[in-house]
Every structure is written in C-alpha cells, then in structure tokens.
Short mmCIF file of C-alpha atoms and ligand atoms in Angstrom, two decimals:
data_model
loop_
_atom_site.label_atom_id
_atom_site.label_comp_id
_atom_site.label_asym_id
_atom_site.label_seq_id
_atom_site.Cartn_x
_atom_site.Cartn_y
_atom_site.Cartn_z
CA UNK I 1416 -46.69 -23.59 20.25
CA UNK I 1417 -43.04 -22.94 21.08
CA UNK I 1418 -41.23 -25.59 23.14
CA UNK I 1419 -38.96 -24.54 26.02
CA UNK I 1420 -36.86 -25.72 28.94
CA UNK I 1421 -37.12 -23.98 32.32
CA UNK I 1422 -34.90 -24.86 35.29
CA UNK I 1423 -36.86 -23.69 38.33
CA UNK I 1424 -34.53 -22.28 40.97
CA UNK I 1425 -35.29 -23.56 44.44
CA UNK I 1426 -35.54 -21.04 47.27
CA UNK I 1427 -37.87 -20.21 50.12
CA UNK I 1428 -39.21 -16.64 50.27
CA UNK I 1429 -40.49 -15.03 53.45
CA UNK I 1430 -42.09 -11.69 52.59
CA UNK I 1431 -43.56 -8.81 54.59
CA UNK I 1432 -43.00 -6.04 57.12
CA UNK I 1433 -41.45 -7.44 60.31
CA UNK I 1434 -40.39 -10.79 58.78
CA UNK I 1435 -36.85 -10.22 60.10
CA UNK I 1436 -38.36 -11.37 63.43
CA UNK I 1437 -38.38 -14.92 62.06
CA UNK I 1438 -34.64 -14.98 61.27
CA UNK I 1439 -33.67 -17.29 64.15
CA UNK I 1440 -36.34 -19.83 63.20
CA UNK I 1441 -35.21 -19.77 59.56
CA UNK I 1442 -31.64 -20.59 60.66
CA UNK I 1443 -32.98 -23.40 62.84
CA UNK I 1444 -35.13 -24.76 60.01
CA UNK I 1445 -31.96 -25.14 57.93
CA UNK I 1446 -30.54 -27.29 60.73
CA UNK I 1447 -27.87 -24.63 61.37
CA UNK I 1448 -26.61 -23.39 64.74
CA UNK I 1449 -23.72 -21.01 63.93
CA UNK I 1450 -24.52 -18.20 61.50
CA UNK I 1451 -21.89 -15.81 60.20
CA UNK I 1452 -23.56 -12.43 59.57
CA UNK I 1453 -22.20 -10.49 56.57
CA UNK I 1454 -22.83 -6.85 55.66
CA UNK I 1455 -21.11 -3.64 54.52
CA UNK I 1456 -19.33 -1.27 56.94
CA UNK I 1457 -22.17 1.23 56.40
CA UNK I 1458 -24.76 -1.30 57.49
CA UNK I 1459 -22.94 -2.53 60.60
CA UNK I 1460 -25.88 -1.53 62.82
CA UNK I 1461 -28.22 -3.72 60.79
CA UNK I 1462 -25.76 -6.62 61.09
CA UNK I 1463 -25.65 -6.11 64.88
CA UNK I 1464 -29.44 -6.14 64.95
CA UNK I 1465 -29.58 -9.40 62.96
CA UNK I 1466 -26.99 -10.89 65.30
CA UNK I 1467 -29.02 -9.82 68.36
CA UNK I 1468 -32.06 -11.60 66.94
CA UNK I 1469 -30.02 -14.74 66.32
CA UNK I 1470 -28.78 -14.85 69.93
CA UNK I 1471 -26.68 -17.97 70.55
CA UNK I 1472 -26.98 -18.91 66.87
CA UNK I 1473 -24.53 -16.10 65.93
CA UNK I 1474 -21.01 -17.31 65.19
CA UNK I 1475 -19.73 -13.84 64.25
CA UNK I 1476 -20.26 -10.61 62.33
CA UNK I 1477 -18.16 -9.58 59.35
CA UNK I 1478 -19.32 -6.20 58.00
CA UNK I 1479 -16.60 -5.74 55.35
CA UNK I 1480 -18.43 -6.30 52.04
CA UNK I 1481 -17.56 -3.88 49.22
CA UNK I 1482 -18.76 -3.47 45.63
CA UNK I 1483 -17.86 -6.20 43.08
CA UNK I 1484 -16.35 -8.71 45.58
CA UNK I 1485 -12.56 -8.18 45.33
CA UNK I 1486 -10.83 -11.55 45.61
CA UNK I 1487 -9.04 -10.51 48.84
CA UNK I 1488 -12.39 -9.66 50.46
CA UNK I 1489 -13.78 -13.06 49.47
CA UNK I 1490 -10.69 -14.82 50.87
CA UNK I 1491 -10.90 -12.93 54.17
CA UNK I 1492 -14.61 -13.75 54.61
CA UNK I 1493 -13.99 -17.43 53.80
CA UNK I 1494 -11.20 -17.54 56.37
CA UNK I 1495 -13.46 -16.02 59.04
CA UNK I 1496 -16.25 -18.49 58.22
CA UNK I 1497 -13.75 -21.31 58.74
CA UNK I 1498 -12.29 -19.82 61.94
CA UNK I 1499 -15.67 -19.35 63.63
CA UNK I 1500 -16.89 -22.76 62.33
CA UNK I 1501 -19.94 -21.19 60.70
CA UNK I 1502 -22.58 -23.59 59.39
CA UNK I 1503 -24.61 -20.95 57.52
CA UNK I 1504 -24.33 -17.38 56.25
CA UNK I 1505 -26.78 -14.56 56.89
CA UNK I 1506 -26.23 -11.82 54.27
CA UNK I 1507 -28.01 -8.61 55.22
CA UNK I 1508 -27.55 -5.76 52.74
CA UNK I 1509 -27.47 -5.05 49.01
CA UNK I 1510 -25.98 -6.88 46.04
CA UNK I 1511 -22.44 -6.33 47.36
CA UNK I 1512 -23.13 -8.15 50.63
CA UNK I 1513 -25.06 -10.93 48.93
CA UNK I 1514 -22.27 -11.21 46.35
CA UNK I 1515 -19.73 -11.74 49.14
CA UNK I 1516 -21.92 -14.43 50.71
CA UNK I 1517 -22.11 -16.19 47.34
CA UNK I 1518 -18.34 -16.16 46.90
CA UNK I 1519 -18.00 -17.80 50.33
CA UNK I 1520 -20.79 -20.32 49.69
CA UNK I 1521 -19.38 -21.52 46.37
CA UNK I 1522 -16.19 -22.66 48.13
CA UNK I 1523 -17.58 -23.77 51.48
CA UNK I 1524 -21.04 -25.08 50.44
CA UNK I 1525 -22.55 -23.12 53.36
CA UNK I 1526 -26.26 -22.30 52.86
CA UNK I 1527 -27.16 -18.59 52.55
CA UNK I 1528 -30.05 -16.75 54.13
CA UNK I 1529 -30.27 -13.45 52.21
CA UNK I 1530 -31.99 -10.37 53.62
CA UNK I 1531 -31.87 -7.83 50.76
CA UNK I 1532 -32.03 -4.13 51.56
CA UNK I 1533 -31.76 -2.86 47.95
CA UNK I 1534 -33.46 -3.87 44.69
CA UNK I 1535 -30.48 -5.55 42.96
CA UNK I 1536 -32.28 -8.93 42.69
CA UNK I 1537 -29.03 -10.83 43.33
CA UNK I 1538 -30.68 -12.83 46.14
CA UNK I 1539 -32.78 -14.74 43.57
CA UNK I 1540 -29.95 -15.83 41.28
CA UNK I 1541 -27.17 -18.47 41.24
CA UNK I 1542 -24.91 -15.88 39.52
CA UNK I 1543 -21.81 -14.84 41.44
CA UNK I 1544 -18.73 -12.81 40.58
CA UNK I 1545 -15.26 -12.12 41.97
CA UNK I 1546 -12.95 -9.28 40.89
CA UNK I 1547 -9.25 -9.89 40.47
CA UNK I 1548 -6.70 -7.65 38.73
CA UNK I 1549 -9.44 -5.22 37.70
CA UNK I 1550 -11.45 -7.94 35.96
CA UNK I 1551 -14.75 -9.27 37.31
CA UNK I 1552 -15.47 -12.85 36.32
CA UNK I 1553 -19.01 -14.09 36.76
CA UNK I 1554 -20.35 -17.63 36.73
CA UNK I 1555 -23.42 -19.62 37.72
CA UNK I 1556 -23.31 -22.16 40.53
CA UNK I 1557 -26.26 -23.72 42.38
CA UNK I 1558 -24.30 -23.32 45.64
CA UNK I 1559 -24.48 -19.51 45.20
CA UNK I 1560 -28.30 -19.51 45.15
CA UNK I 1561 -29.58 -18.36 48.58
CA UNK I 1562 -31.69 -21.08 50.24
CA UNK I 1563 -33.92 -18.59 52.06
CA UNK I 1564 -34.73 -14.95 51.21
CA UNK I 1565 -36.34 -12.68 53.79
CA UNK I 1566 -37.86 -9.57 52.19
CA UNK I 1567 -38.69 -7.12 54.97
CA UNK I 1568 -39.69 -3.67 53.60
CA UNK I 1569 -39.08 -2.12 57.06
CA UNK I 1570 -35.34 -2.63 56.49
CA UNK I 1571 -35.39 -0.56 53.30
CA UNK I 1572 -36.86 2.72 54.60
CA UNK I 1573 -33.33 3.96 55.33
CA UNK I 1574 -32.19 3.42 51.75
CA UNK I 1575 -31.68 7.00 50.50
CA UNK I 1576 -33.69 8.17 47.46
CA UNK I 1577 -30.49 8.58 45.45
CA UNK I 1578 -29.64 4.90 45.99
CA UNK I 1579 -33.23 3.58 45.80
CA UNK I 1580 -33.91 5.05 42.34
CA UNK I 1581 -30.89 3.60 40.48
CA UNK I 1582 -31.21 0.33 42.40
CA UNK I 1583 -34.80 -0.01 41.18
CA UNK I 1584 -33.69 0.82 37.61
CA UNK I 1585 -31.10 -1.97 37.92
CA UNK I 1586 -33.97 -4.38 38.66
CA UNK I 1587 -36.01 -2.99 35.75
CA UNK I 1588 -33.02 -3.71 33.49
CA UNK I 1589 -33.23 -7.40 34.45
CA UNK I 1590 -36.93 -7.38 33.45
CA UNK I 1591 -36.26 -5.63 30.13
CA UNK I 1592 -33.56 -8.05 29.02
CA UNK I 1593 -35.49 -11.09 30.31
CA UNK I 1594 -38.39 -10.13 28.02
CA UNK I 1595 -36.29 -10.57 24.88
CA UNK I 1596 -33.82 -13.21 26.10
CA UNK I 1597 -32.97 -16.01 23.74
CA UNK I 1598 -34.09 -18.57 26.34
CA UNK I 1599 -37.14 -16.65 27.67
CA UNK I 1600 -40.25 -18.73 28.35
CA UNK I 1601 -43.84 -17.78 29.20
CA UNK I 1602 -43.20 -17.95 32.96
CA UNK I 1603 -40.02 -15.84 32.98
CA UNK I 1604 -41.82 -13.31 30.74
CA UNK I 1605 -44.73 -13.15 33.19
CA UNK I 1606 -42.31 -12.49 36.05
CA UNK I 1607 -40.42 -9.86 34.05
CA UNK I 1608 -43.57 -8.00 32.96
CA UNK I 1609 -45.08 -8.02 36.46
CA UNK I 1610 -41.75 -7.07 38.07
CA UNK I 1611 -41.37 -4.12 35.71
CA UNK I 1612 -44.95 -2.96 36.40
CA UNK I 1613 -44.45 -3.15 40.18
CA UNK I 1614 -41.13 -1.26 40.08
CA UNK I 1615 -42.40 1.42 37.68
CA UNK I 1616 -45.36 2.22 39.93
CA UNK I 1617 -43.39 1.97 43.20
CA UNK I 1618 -40.20 3.92 42.46
CA UNK I 1619 -41.68 7.43 42.06
CA UNK I 1620 -43.41 6.95 45.46
CA UNK I 1621 -40.31 5.43 47.10
CA UNK I 1622 -38.11 8.43 46.22
CA UNK I 1623 -40.83 10.92 47.28
CA UNK I 1624 -41.87 9.13 50.47
CA UNK I 1625 -39.00 6.86 51.56
CA UNK I 1626 -41.01 5.65 54.57
CA UNK I 1627 -44.03 4.50 52.57
CA UNK I 1628 -44.06 0.79 53.48
CA UNK I 1629 -46.62 -0.13 50.80
CA UNK I 1630 -44.40 1.31 48.05
CA UNK I 1631 -41.24 -0.16 49.61
CA UNK I 1632 -42.95 -3.57 49.66
CA UNK I 1633 -44.08 -3.15 46.05
CA UNK I 1634 -40.50 -2.31 44.99
CA UNK I 1635 -39.11 -5.37 46.81
CA UNK I 1636 -41.77 -7.56 45.19
CA UNK I 1637 -40.71 -6.19 41.79
CA UNK I 1638 -37.03 -6.77 42.61
CA UNK I 1639 -37.81 -10.39 43.59
CA UNK I 1640 -39.50 -11.03 40.24
CA UNK I 1641 -36.72 -9.22 38.36
CA UNK I 1642 -34.06 -11.32 40.10
CA UNK I 1643 -35.98 -14.54 39.48
CA UNK I 1644 -36.20 -13.70 35.77
CA UNK I 1645 -32.50 -12.74 35.63
CA UNK I 1646 -31.54 -16.01 37.31
CA UNK I 1647 -33.44 -18.11 34.77
CA UNK I 1648 -32.41 -16.58 31.42
CA UNK I 1649 -29.33 -15.11 29.76
CA UNK I 1650 -28.82 -11.39 29.27
CA UNK I 1651 -27.87 -9.33 26.17
CA UNK I 1652 -26.12 -6.12 25.11
CA UNK I 1653 -27.36 -4.02 28.03
CA UNK I 1654 -25.86 -6.22 30.76
CA UNK I 1655 -22.70 -6.72 28.69
CA UNK I 1656 -22.18 -2.96 28.39
CA UNK I 1657 -22.84 -2.36 32.09
CA UNK I 1658 -20.47 -5.15 33.07
CA UNK I 1659 -17.76 -3.69 30.79
CA UNK I 1660 -18.25 -0.11 32.02
CA UNK I 1661 -18.41 -1.11 35.70
CA UNK I 1662 -15.37 -3.39 35.49
CA UNK I 1663 -13.10 -1.23 33.33
CA UNK I 1664 -13.90 2.21 34.75
CA UNK I 1665 -15.04 1.33 38.26
CA UNK I 1666 -18.36 3.14 37.75
CA UNK I 1667 -21.20 2.69 40.27
CA UNK I 1668 -23.17 -0.43 39.32
CA UNK I 1669 -26.83 0.62 39.63
CA UNK I 1670 -26.19 4.09 38.14
CA UNK I 1671 -24.54 2.58 35.04
CA UNK I 1672 -27.60 0.37 34.54
CA UNK I 1673 -29.85 3.42 34.88
CA UNK I 1674 -28.00 5.43 32.25
CA UNK I 1675 -27.48 2.66 29.68
CA UNK I 1676 -30.94 1.06 29.84
CA UNK I 1677 -32.94 3.54 27.67
CA UNK I 1678 -30.23 3.45 24.99
CA UNK I 1679 -29.80 -0.34 24.95
CA UNK I 1680 -33.59 -0.59 24.70
CA UNK I 1681 -33.65 1.83 21.75
CA UNK I 1682 -30.87 -0.22 20.13
CA UNK I 1683 -33.07 -3.35 20.22
CA UNK I 1684 -36.35 -1.55 19.51
CA UNK I 1685 -36.98 -2.72 15.94
CA UNK I 1686 -35.82 -6.30 16.55
CA UNK I 1687 -38.30 -7.21 19.34
CA UNK I 1688 -41.56 -5.23 18.92
CA UNK I 1689 -43.63 -7.46 21.24
CA UNK I 1690 -41.16 -7.07 24.15
CA UNK I 1691 -41.14 -3.30 23.51
CA UNK I 1692 -44.95 -3.21 23.65
CA UNK I 1693 -44.92 -5.00 27.05
CA UNK I 1694 -42.19 -2.70 28.44
CA UNK I 1695 -43.99 0.45 27.26
CA UNK I 1696 -47.30 -0.78 28.71
CA UNK I 1697 -45.61 -1.55 32.06
CA UNK I 1698 -44.23 1.98 32.15
CA UNK I 1699 -47.48 3.58 30.98
CA UNK I 1700 -45.49 5.12 28.10
CA UNK I 1701 -45.88 5.23 24.32
CA UNK I 1702 -42.31 4.10 23.65
CA UNK I 1703 -40.27 1.70 25.82
CA UNK I 1704 -36.89 3.46 25.47
CA UNK I 1705 -38.28 6.95 26.01
CA UNK I 1706 -40.42 5.71 28.89
CA UNK I 1707 -37.32 4.33 30.67
CA UNK I 1708 -35.44 7.59 30.15
CA UNK I 1709 -38.39 9.62 31.44
CA UNK I 1710 -38.76 7.36 34.50
CA UNK I 1711 -35.06 7.74 35.38
CA UNK I 1712 -35.39 11.51 35.07
CA UNK I 1713 -38.61 11.63 37.07
CA UNK I 1714 -37.05 9.79 40.01
CA UNK I 1715 -33.94 11.99 40.00
CA UNK I 1716 -31.59 9.21 38.86
CA UNK I 1717 -28.58 9.93 36.62
CA UNK I 1718 -29.12 9.98 32.86
CA UNK I 1719 -25.59 10.68 31.54
CA UNK I 1720 -22.41 8.60 31.77
CA UNK I 1721 -20.48 11.88 31.87
CA UNK I 1722 -22.15 12.66 35.21
CA UNK I 1723 -21.17 9.40 36.93
CA UNK I 1724 -17.43 9.45 36.34
CA UNK I 1725 -17.05 8.01 32.84
CA UNK I 1726 -14.10 9.47 30.90
CA UNK I 1727 -15.18 10.36 27.33
CA UNK I 1728 -11.95 8.90 25.93
CA UNK I 1729 -12.96 5.49 27.30
CA UNK I 1730 -15.98 5.14 25.01
CA UNK I 1731 -14.03 3.66 22.07
CA UNK I 1732 -12.50 0.98 24.26
CA UNK I 1733 -15.89 0.13 25.81
CA UNK I 1734 -17.45 -0.31 22.37
CA UNK I 1735 -14.49 -2.49 21.39
CA UNK I 1736 -14.73 -4.70 24.49
CA UNK I 1737 -18.51 -5.06 24.23
CA UNK I 1738 -18.42 -6.12 20.59
CA UNK I 1739 -15.32 -8.29 20.28
CA UNK I 1740 -16.81 -11.59 21.52
CA UNK I 1741 -20.08 -12.82 20.05
CA UNK I 1742 -23.13 -13.31 22.30
CA UNK I 1743 -26.88 -13.32 21.80
CA UNK I 1744 -28.69 -10.00 21.42
CA UNK I 1745 -31.90 -9.48 19.44
CA UNK I 1746 -30.12 -7.03 17.11
CA UNK I 1747 -26.59 -7.94 16.01
CA UNK I 1748 -23.97 -6.21 18.12
CA UNK I 1749 -21.91 -3.94 15.84
CA UNK I 1750 -19.10 -1.58 16.78
CA UNK I 1751 -20.32 1.60 15.01
CA UNK I 1752 -23.89 1.34 16.31
CA UNK I 1753 -22.74 0.52 19.86
CA UNK I 1754 -20.30 3.44 19.77
CA UNK I 1755 -23.22 5.77 18.84
CA UNK I 1756 -25.28 4.29 21.67
CA UNK I 1757 -22.45 5.07 24.11
CA UNK I 1758 -22.18 8.63 22.80
CA UNK I 1759 -25.91 9.19 23.44
CA UNK I 1760 -25.53 7.68 26.92
CA UNK I 1761 -22.44 9.79 27.66
CA UNK I 1762 -24.30 13.01 26.86
CA UNK I 1763 -27.60 11.87 28.41
CA UNK I 1764 -29.67 12.42 25.24
CA UNK I 1765 -33.30 11.27 25.25
CA UNK I 1766 -33.58 8.32 22.82
CA UNK I 1767 -35.06 9.42 19.49
CA UNK I 1768 -38.55 8.16 18.61
P1 NAD H 2480 -24.61 -2.22 47.27
O1 NAD H 2480 -24.92 -3.54 47.87
O2 NAD H 2480 -23.18 -1.91 46.99
O3 NAD H 2480 -25.26 -1.10 48.21
C1 NAD H 2480 -25.05 0.28 47.89
C2 NAD H 2480 -24.82 1.07 49.19
O4 NAD H 2480 -26.06 1.19 49.87
C3 NAD H 2480 -23.84 0.41 50.16
O5 NAD H 2480 -23.01 1.39 50.70
C4 NAD H 2480 -24.75 -0.18 51.22
O6 NAD H 2480 -24.11 -0.25 52.48
C5 NAD H 2480 -25.90 0.81 51.22
N1 NAD H 2480 -27.19 0.24 51.63
C6 NAD H 2480 -27.73 -0.93 51.20
N2 NAD H 2480 -28.95 -1.09 51.73
C7 NAD H 2480 -29.19 -0.01 52.52
C8 NAD H 2480 -30.29 0.40 53.32
N3 NAD H 2480 -31.42 -0.31 53.38
N4 NAD H 2480 -30.18 1.56 53.99
C9 NAD H 2480 -29.08 2.34 53.88
N5 NAD H 2480 -28.00 2.00 53.13
C10 NAD H 2480 -28.06 0.85 52.46
O7 NAD H 2480 -25.40 -1.97 45.90
P2 NAD H 2480 -26.34 -2.90 45.01
O8 NAD H 2480 -26.66 -2.06 43.82
O9 NAD H 2480 -27.44 -3.49 45.79
O10 NAD H 2480 -25.39 -4.09 44.56
C11 NAD H 2480 -24.43 -3.95 43.54
C12 NAD H 2480 -23.62 -5.23 43.41
O11 NAD H 2480 -24.50 -6.34 43.22
C13 NAD H 2480 -22.70 -5.22 42.20
O12 NAD H 2480 -21.45 -5.76 42.56
C14 NAD H 2480 -23.41 -6.11 41.19
O13 NAD H 2480 -22.53 -6.71 40.28
C15 NAD H 2480 -24.10 -7.10 42.09
N6 NAD H 2480 -25.31 -7.70 41.48
C16 NAD H 2480 -25.29 -9.05 41.31
C17 NAD H 2480 -26.39 -9.68 40.75
C18 NAD H 2480 -26.38 -11.19 40.60
O14 NAD H 2480 -27.36 -11.79 40.20
N7 NAD H 2480 -25.30 -11.85 40.94
C19 NAD H 2480 -27.53 -8.96 40.37
C20 NAD H 2480 -27.50 -7.56 40.55
C21 NAD H 2480 -26.38 -6.95 41.13
#
C-alpha cells in the first residue's frame, strides 16, 4: 500500500440549473453585505444580472477582466474594491474573470464567490497568476481559493461551440496530468478519471446542441472534478508547455491546451501505462493520445499550433524554455524529444500509434 498526503481544499459547491437564484443568500451566509461583481466586457449583461439579484448587497460592477490578469488590471480592480468598500467578490465568467478575483483576494483577503461560465476549472484551485512585462507568474495561496462556487448550467448555454470545445479540452488536460502526477493519490485519481469521462461524453453533445442543459451540466460537473484534481496535485510537461506558449506568444489559452494535449500524452505514453489505460477507457478509445486528438477533431477544436497564431520560428525557443529548468514529468524532459513534439503539434499530425 502506497502512503500519501492529501490537503483537502475547502469550498462550498452549489450545483444545478437555476442555482444563480441563491446568489444573495450565499453572500449573506458569508456574513458579507457589499459584493463587488467582476466579469469581462463581453459578459457585462451577466454581471448586471448578478448585480440585480444581489440588490442592496451590490457594491459595484467591474466588467474589465482580460486573459492572463495583466498587473495593471489587477491593480485597478483592487483599487475599485477598496473604493467601494467591498467585503466580498462575486466573479461571474471564465478563468480570466476568476483569475482577476483571485489576484484581488490574495491582497485584500476578500472571500470569493465564483460563478464559472466556462470549463477552465480555475474556481476549484488556489492557483493564481499575474502577468507583468510579458511574463505570467503563478503561485498557490489559500486566499485565492473561492469560498463558494455556484455551477449553474443555464449560464453556459450562450458559450459558443468554438469556445466550449477548447475550454472542455483544457479541463481534460487537468485530468490527464493529474492521473500521472508525482503527488497523485487515490482520491485525486478518482476525480480525474470521472471528470475526464464526464467531459468526453458531454463535449460532443455540447458543441452540437449548445442548449442541451443535461450535457452542459455534465460538462460543468467534469470541469469541477478536473479543477479539484488540478488544485490538489502538481502538473507536468503538458502544462509547462502551454504556460510557455501562452506567455511567450500570447496564444489563446484553451486552444493551446487542446493542440498540445495529444502530443504531450504521446510523449509520456510508455512511462505511465496505467494512467494511459484509464485515459483511453474514459475516451472510449484504444490509445489515449490518439483518442484525445480524435476528440478534439470531432468537436471542431483546433489541432495545429500553426492554425492558432504560433510562429514556426518560435518552436526552438519554446523547447528551450520548457526544458531548461528541471521539474517532474513521468518521462524525462529532453530538448530534442520536446522539439519533435512541438513540430508534430505545429503541423497538427495525429500522434503515431
Ligand atoms: P476566458 O475566461 O478568457 O473566457 C473566454 C471568452 O469567453 C471571454 O471573452 C469571455 O467573456 C467569454 N465567455 C465566458 N463565458 C461565456 C458564456 N457563458 N457565454 C458567452 N461568452 C462567454 O477563458 P477561460 O479559458 O475560461 O480562462 C482562461 C484563463 O484562465 C487563462 O488566463 C488561464 O491561465 C486561467 N486558468 C487558470 C486556472 C487556475 O487554476 N488558476 C485553471 C485554468 C485556467
């Protein structure tokens, strides 16, 4: 029997269609009276709707979140929270909005109520990041962990198929790497395997029938488990590559995850056969890496770095950056092999058997 240590992350989850109706009571249960509502400019209407439900418990709305939390955006949100004397944050949106709330919470200690509208899984983790001078630094801090998460599938029906697919693949990537993490334990592996299964069965339906509430709920359930697994263990080569590509070339986050995942999985294939068996079974495929590639293709998500804005002459530098500092990965991280992986990902080749 293998021994392990597992730090359970405390948060309350309220799940189901229409659960946004309970937002005001969740704020009250925290002992808060002045919520600052955060969102992106594109989701301003949703922020207004949350504010309407909060009534007198709204201190303000700040719908200025953008991808990767630029330090100026974090400073501005912190300043607004101070000016309106907010005593809690309601983050309604995707990983970018929740990321902004985390950056504010780490400094102010304000509790976060997260209402995710994508499948990034960020709402279940204490991981936060801020970008300064083109470099995104991430860290873990208990203050960044949302205290309450409201998963309401009704709020996700407007998420377009072309965002839903990659976002779901981003969550699947958390499950894949959690299954072979150095500090995985039986509970995180259960969450990762079940999260992957739920997402793999939900995503093809979600992109075909965006208003299918059952499938939207299934995808959110999978994202919850994926985020919970991500929050509890450390990640390997896949997340390192995505972080490097996103930060250095400003590529879209979920799309990068979608493209890299089959290739990073193929890279680790021989080193972790049991994790590969679980991933393949969850996908209903013979091979984990090929199954991930086929799923991305089936849901109309991108499969080539060249198609999402990556310059081919940046591949050498990416391989360099991703291999220069040691970190855990089931198979040793070596420049030549990683460079080949990136070439396959650039051209969108199906991983070899
Ligand atoms: P996002 O939050 O940037 O959202 C993508 C776009 O979709 C935005 O324009 C947003 O306004 C729009 N959108 C979101 N929900 C919508 C809905 N229901 N209907 C219509 N439009 C909607 O994208 P994301 O992929 O969710 O988040 C990416 C960010 O999250 C990255 O910065 C990444 O680093 C971070 N992230 C952090 C963690 C963590 O644990 N800290 C985990 C995963 C991702």
